[in-house]
mmCIF file with all atom_site columns, C-alpha atoms in Angstrom:
data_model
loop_
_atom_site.group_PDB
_atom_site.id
_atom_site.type_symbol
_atom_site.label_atom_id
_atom_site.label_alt_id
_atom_site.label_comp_id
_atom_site.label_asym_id
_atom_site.label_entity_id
_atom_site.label_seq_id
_atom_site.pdbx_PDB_ins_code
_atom_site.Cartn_x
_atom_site.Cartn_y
_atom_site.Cartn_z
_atom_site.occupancy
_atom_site.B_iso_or_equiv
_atom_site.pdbx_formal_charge
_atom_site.auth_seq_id
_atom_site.auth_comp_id
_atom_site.auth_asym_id
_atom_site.auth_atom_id
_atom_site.pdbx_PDB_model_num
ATOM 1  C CA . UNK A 1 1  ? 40.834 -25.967 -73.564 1.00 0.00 ? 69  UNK A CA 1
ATOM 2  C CA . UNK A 1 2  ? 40.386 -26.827 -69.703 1.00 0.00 ? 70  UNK A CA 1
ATOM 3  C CA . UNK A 1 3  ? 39.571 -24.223 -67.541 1.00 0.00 ? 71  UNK A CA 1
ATOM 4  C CA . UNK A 1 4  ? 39.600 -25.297 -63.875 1.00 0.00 ? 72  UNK A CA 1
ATOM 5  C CA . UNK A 1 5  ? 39.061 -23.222 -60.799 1.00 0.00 ? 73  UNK A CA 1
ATOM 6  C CA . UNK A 1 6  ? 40.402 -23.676 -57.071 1.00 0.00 ? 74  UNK A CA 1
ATOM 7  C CA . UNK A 1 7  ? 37.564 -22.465 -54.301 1.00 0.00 ? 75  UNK A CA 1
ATOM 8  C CA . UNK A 1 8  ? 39.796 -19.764 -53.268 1.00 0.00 ? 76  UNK A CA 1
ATOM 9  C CA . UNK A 1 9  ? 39.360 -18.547 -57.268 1.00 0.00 ? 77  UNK A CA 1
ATOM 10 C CA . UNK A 1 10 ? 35.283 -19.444 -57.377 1.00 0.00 ? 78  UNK A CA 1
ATOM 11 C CA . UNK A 1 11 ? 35.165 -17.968 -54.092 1.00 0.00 ? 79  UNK A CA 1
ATOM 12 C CA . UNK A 1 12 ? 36.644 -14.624 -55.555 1.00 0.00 ? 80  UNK A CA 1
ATOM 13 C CA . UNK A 1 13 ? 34.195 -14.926 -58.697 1.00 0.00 ? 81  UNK A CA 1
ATOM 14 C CA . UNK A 1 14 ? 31.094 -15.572 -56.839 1.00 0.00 ? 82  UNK A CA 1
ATOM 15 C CA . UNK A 1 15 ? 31.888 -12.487 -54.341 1.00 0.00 ? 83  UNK A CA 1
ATOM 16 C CA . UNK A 1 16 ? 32.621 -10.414 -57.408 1.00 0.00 ? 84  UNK A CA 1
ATOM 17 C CA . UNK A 1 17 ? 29.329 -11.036 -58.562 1.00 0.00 ? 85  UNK A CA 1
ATOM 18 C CA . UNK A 1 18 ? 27.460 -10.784 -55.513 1.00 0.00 ? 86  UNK A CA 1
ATOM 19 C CA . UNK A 1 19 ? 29.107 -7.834  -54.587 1.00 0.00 ? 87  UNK A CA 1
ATOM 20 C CA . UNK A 1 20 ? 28.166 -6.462  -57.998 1.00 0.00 ? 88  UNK A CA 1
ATOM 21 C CA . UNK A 1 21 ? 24.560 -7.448  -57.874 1.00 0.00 ? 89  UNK A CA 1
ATOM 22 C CA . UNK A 1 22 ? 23.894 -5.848  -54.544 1.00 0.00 ? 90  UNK A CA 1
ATOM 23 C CA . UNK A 1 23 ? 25.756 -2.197  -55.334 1.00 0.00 ? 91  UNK A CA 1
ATOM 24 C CA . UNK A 1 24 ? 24.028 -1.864  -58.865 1.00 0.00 ? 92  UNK A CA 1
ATOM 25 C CA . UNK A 1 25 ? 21.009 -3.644  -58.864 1.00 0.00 ? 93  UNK A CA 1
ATOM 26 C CA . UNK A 1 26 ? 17.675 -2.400  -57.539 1.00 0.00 ? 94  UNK A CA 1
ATOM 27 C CA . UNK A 1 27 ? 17.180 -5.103  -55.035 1.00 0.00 ? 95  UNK A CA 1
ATOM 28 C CA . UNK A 1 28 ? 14.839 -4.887  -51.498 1.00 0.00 ? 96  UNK A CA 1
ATOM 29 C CA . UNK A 1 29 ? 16.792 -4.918  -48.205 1.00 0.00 ? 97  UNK A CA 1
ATOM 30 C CA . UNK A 1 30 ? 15.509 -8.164  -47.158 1.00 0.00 ? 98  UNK A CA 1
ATOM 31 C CA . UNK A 1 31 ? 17.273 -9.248  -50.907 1.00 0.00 ? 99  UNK A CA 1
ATOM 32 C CA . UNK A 1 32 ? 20.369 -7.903  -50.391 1.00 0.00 ? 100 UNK A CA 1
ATOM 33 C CA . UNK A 1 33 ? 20.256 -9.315  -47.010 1.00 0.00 ? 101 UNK A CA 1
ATOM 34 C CA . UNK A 1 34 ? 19.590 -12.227 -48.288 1.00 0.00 ? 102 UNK A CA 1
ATOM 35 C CA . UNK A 1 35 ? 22.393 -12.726 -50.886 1.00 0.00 ? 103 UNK A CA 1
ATOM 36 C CA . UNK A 1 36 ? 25.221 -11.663 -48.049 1.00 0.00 ? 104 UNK A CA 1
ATOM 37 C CA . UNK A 1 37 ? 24.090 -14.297 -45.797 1.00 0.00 ? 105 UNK A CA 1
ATOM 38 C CA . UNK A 1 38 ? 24.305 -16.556 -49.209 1.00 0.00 ? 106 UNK A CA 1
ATOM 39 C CA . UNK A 1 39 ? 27.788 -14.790 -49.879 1.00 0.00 ? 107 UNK A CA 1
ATOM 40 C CA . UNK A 1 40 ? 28.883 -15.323 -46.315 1.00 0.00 ? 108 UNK A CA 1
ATOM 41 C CA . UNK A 1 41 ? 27.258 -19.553 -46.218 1.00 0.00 ? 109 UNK A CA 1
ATOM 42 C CA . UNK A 1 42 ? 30.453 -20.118 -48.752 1.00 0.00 ? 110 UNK A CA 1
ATOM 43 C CA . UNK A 1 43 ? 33.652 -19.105 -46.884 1.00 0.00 ? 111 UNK A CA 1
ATOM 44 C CA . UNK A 1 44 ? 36.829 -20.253 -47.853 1.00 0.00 ? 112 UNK A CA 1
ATOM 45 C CA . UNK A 1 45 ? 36.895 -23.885 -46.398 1.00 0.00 ? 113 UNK A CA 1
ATOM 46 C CA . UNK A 1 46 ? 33.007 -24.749 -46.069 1.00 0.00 ? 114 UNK A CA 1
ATOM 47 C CA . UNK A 1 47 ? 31.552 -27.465 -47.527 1.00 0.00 ? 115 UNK A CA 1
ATOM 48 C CA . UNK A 1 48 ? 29.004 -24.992 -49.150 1.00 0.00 ? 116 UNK A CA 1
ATOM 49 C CA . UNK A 1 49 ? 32.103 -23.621 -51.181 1.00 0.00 ? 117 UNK A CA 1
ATOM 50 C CA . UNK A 1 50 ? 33.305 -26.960 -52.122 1.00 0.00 ? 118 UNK A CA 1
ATOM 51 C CA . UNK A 1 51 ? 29.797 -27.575 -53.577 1.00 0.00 ? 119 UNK A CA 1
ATOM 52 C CA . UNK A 1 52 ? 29.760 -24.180 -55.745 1.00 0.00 ? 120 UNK A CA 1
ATOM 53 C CA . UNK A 1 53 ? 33.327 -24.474 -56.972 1.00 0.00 ? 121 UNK A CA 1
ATOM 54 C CA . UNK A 1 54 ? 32.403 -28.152 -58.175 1.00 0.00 ? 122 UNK A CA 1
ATOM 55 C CA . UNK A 1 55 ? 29.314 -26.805 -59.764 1.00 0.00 ? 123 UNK A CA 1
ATOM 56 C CA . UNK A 1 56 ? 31.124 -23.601 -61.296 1.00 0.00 ? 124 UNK A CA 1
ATOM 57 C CA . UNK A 1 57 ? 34.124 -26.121 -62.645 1.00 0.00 ? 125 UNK A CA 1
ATOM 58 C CA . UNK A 1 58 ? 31.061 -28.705 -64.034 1.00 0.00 ? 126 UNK A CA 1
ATOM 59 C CA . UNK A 1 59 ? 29.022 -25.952 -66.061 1.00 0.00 ? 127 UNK A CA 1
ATOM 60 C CA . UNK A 1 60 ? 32.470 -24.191 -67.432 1.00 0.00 ? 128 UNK A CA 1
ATOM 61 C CA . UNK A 1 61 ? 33.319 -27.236 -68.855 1.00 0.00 ? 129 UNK A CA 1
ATOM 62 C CA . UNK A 1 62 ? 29.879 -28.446 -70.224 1.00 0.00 ? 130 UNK A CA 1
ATOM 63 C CA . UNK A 1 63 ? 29.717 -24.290 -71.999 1.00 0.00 ? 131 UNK A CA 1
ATOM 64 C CA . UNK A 1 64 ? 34.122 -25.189 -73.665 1.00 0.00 ? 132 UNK A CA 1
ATOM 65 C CA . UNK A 1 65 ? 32.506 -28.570 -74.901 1.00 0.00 ? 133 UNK A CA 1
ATOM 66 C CA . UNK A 1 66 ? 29.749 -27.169 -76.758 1.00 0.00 ? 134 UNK A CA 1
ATOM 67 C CA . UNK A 1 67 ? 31.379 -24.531 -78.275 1.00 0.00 ? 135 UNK A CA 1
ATOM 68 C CA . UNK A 1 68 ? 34.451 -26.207 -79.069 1.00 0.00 ? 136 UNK A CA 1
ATOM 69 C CA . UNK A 1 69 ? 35.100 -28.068 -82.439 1.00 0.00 ? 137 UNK A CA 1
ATOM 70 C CA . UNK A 1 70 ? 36.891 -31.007 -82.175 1.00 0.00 ? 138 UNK A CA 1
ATOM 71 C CA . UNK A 1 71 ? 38.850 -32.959 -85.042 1.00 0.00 ? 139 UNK A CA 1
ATOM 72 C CA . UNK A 1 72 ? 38.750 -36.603 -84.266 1.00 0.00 ? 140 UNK A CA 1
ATOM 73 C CA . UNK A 1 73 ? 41.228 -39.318 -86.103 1.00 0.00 ? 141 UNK A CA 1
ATOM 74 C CA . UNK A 1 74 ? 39.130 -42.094 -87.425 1.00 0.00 ? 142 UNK A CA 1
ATOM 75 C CA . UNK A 1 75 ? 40.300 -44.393 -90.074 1.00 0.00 ? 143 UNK A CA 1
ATOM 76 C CA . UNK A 1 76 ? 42.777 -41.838 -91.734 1.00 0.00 ? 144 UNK A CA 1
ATOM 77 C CA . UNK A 1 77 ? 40.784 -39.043 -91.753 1.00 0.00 ? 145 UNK A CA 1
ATOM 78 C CA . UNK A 1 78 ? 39.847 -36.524 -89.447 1.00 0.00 ? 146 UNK A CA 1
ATOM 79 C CA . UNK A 1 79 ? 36.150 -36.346 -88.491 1.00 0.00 ? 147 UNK A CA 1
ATOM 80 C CA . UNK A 1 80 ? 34.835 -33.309 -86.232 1.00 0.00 ? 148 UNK A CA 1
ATOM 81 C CA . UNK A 1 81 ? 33.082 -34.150 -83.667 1.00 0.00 ? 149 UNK A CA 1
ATOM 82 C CA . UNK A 1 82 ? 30.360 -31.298 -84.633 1.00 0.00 ? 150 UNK A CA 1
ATOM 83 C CA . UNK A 1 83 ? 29.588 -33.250 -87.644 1.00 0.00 ? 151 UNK A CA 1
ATOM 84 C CA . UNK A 1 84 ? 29.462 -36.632 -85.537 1.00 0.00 ? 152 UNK A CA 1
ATOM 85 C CA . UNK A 1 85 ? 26.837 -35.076 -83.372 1.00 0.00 ? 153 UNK A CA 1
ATOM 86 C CA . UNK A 1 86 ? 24.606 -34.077 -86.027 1.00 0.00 ? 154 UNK A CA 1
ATOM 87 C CA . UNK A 1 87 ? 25.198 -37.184 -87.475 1.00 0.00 ? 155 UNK A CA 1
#
């Protein structure tokens, strides 16, 4: 599986979540203050967004590779490749 996100879609993610954080979590004002100017750094088309959506893409795909179980050709016979790293 390959799961990669646009900014506009990390962008939408990271909002969601900052959003959340701030209306349920017991946070100080200079916190919540603190995670809109954060939220508001990475606007659609900043370089700060660019960074975050390459990060988000990075991490999503090192988490699919680690849980994913691969079967791998070799020789005639198919070898997964969670057996090859514990090998």
């Amino acid at each position: 599986m390959q799961v990669i996100l646009e900014p506009d879609e990390s962008q939408a993610v990271m909002a969601l979540v900052i959003s959340t954080v701030i209306d349920q979590v017991d946070l100080s004002d200079e916190a919540r203050a603190a995670l809109r100017r954060w939220r508001s750094d990475r606007q659609e088309g900043t370089a700060d967004l660019s960074d975050l959506t390459v990060s988000m893409n990075e991490t999503i795909g090192t988490v699919l590779d680690e849980r994913t179980q691969r079967l791998i050709r070799r020789k005639g016979w198919y070898v997964s490749t969670k057996e090859e790293v514990e090998a």
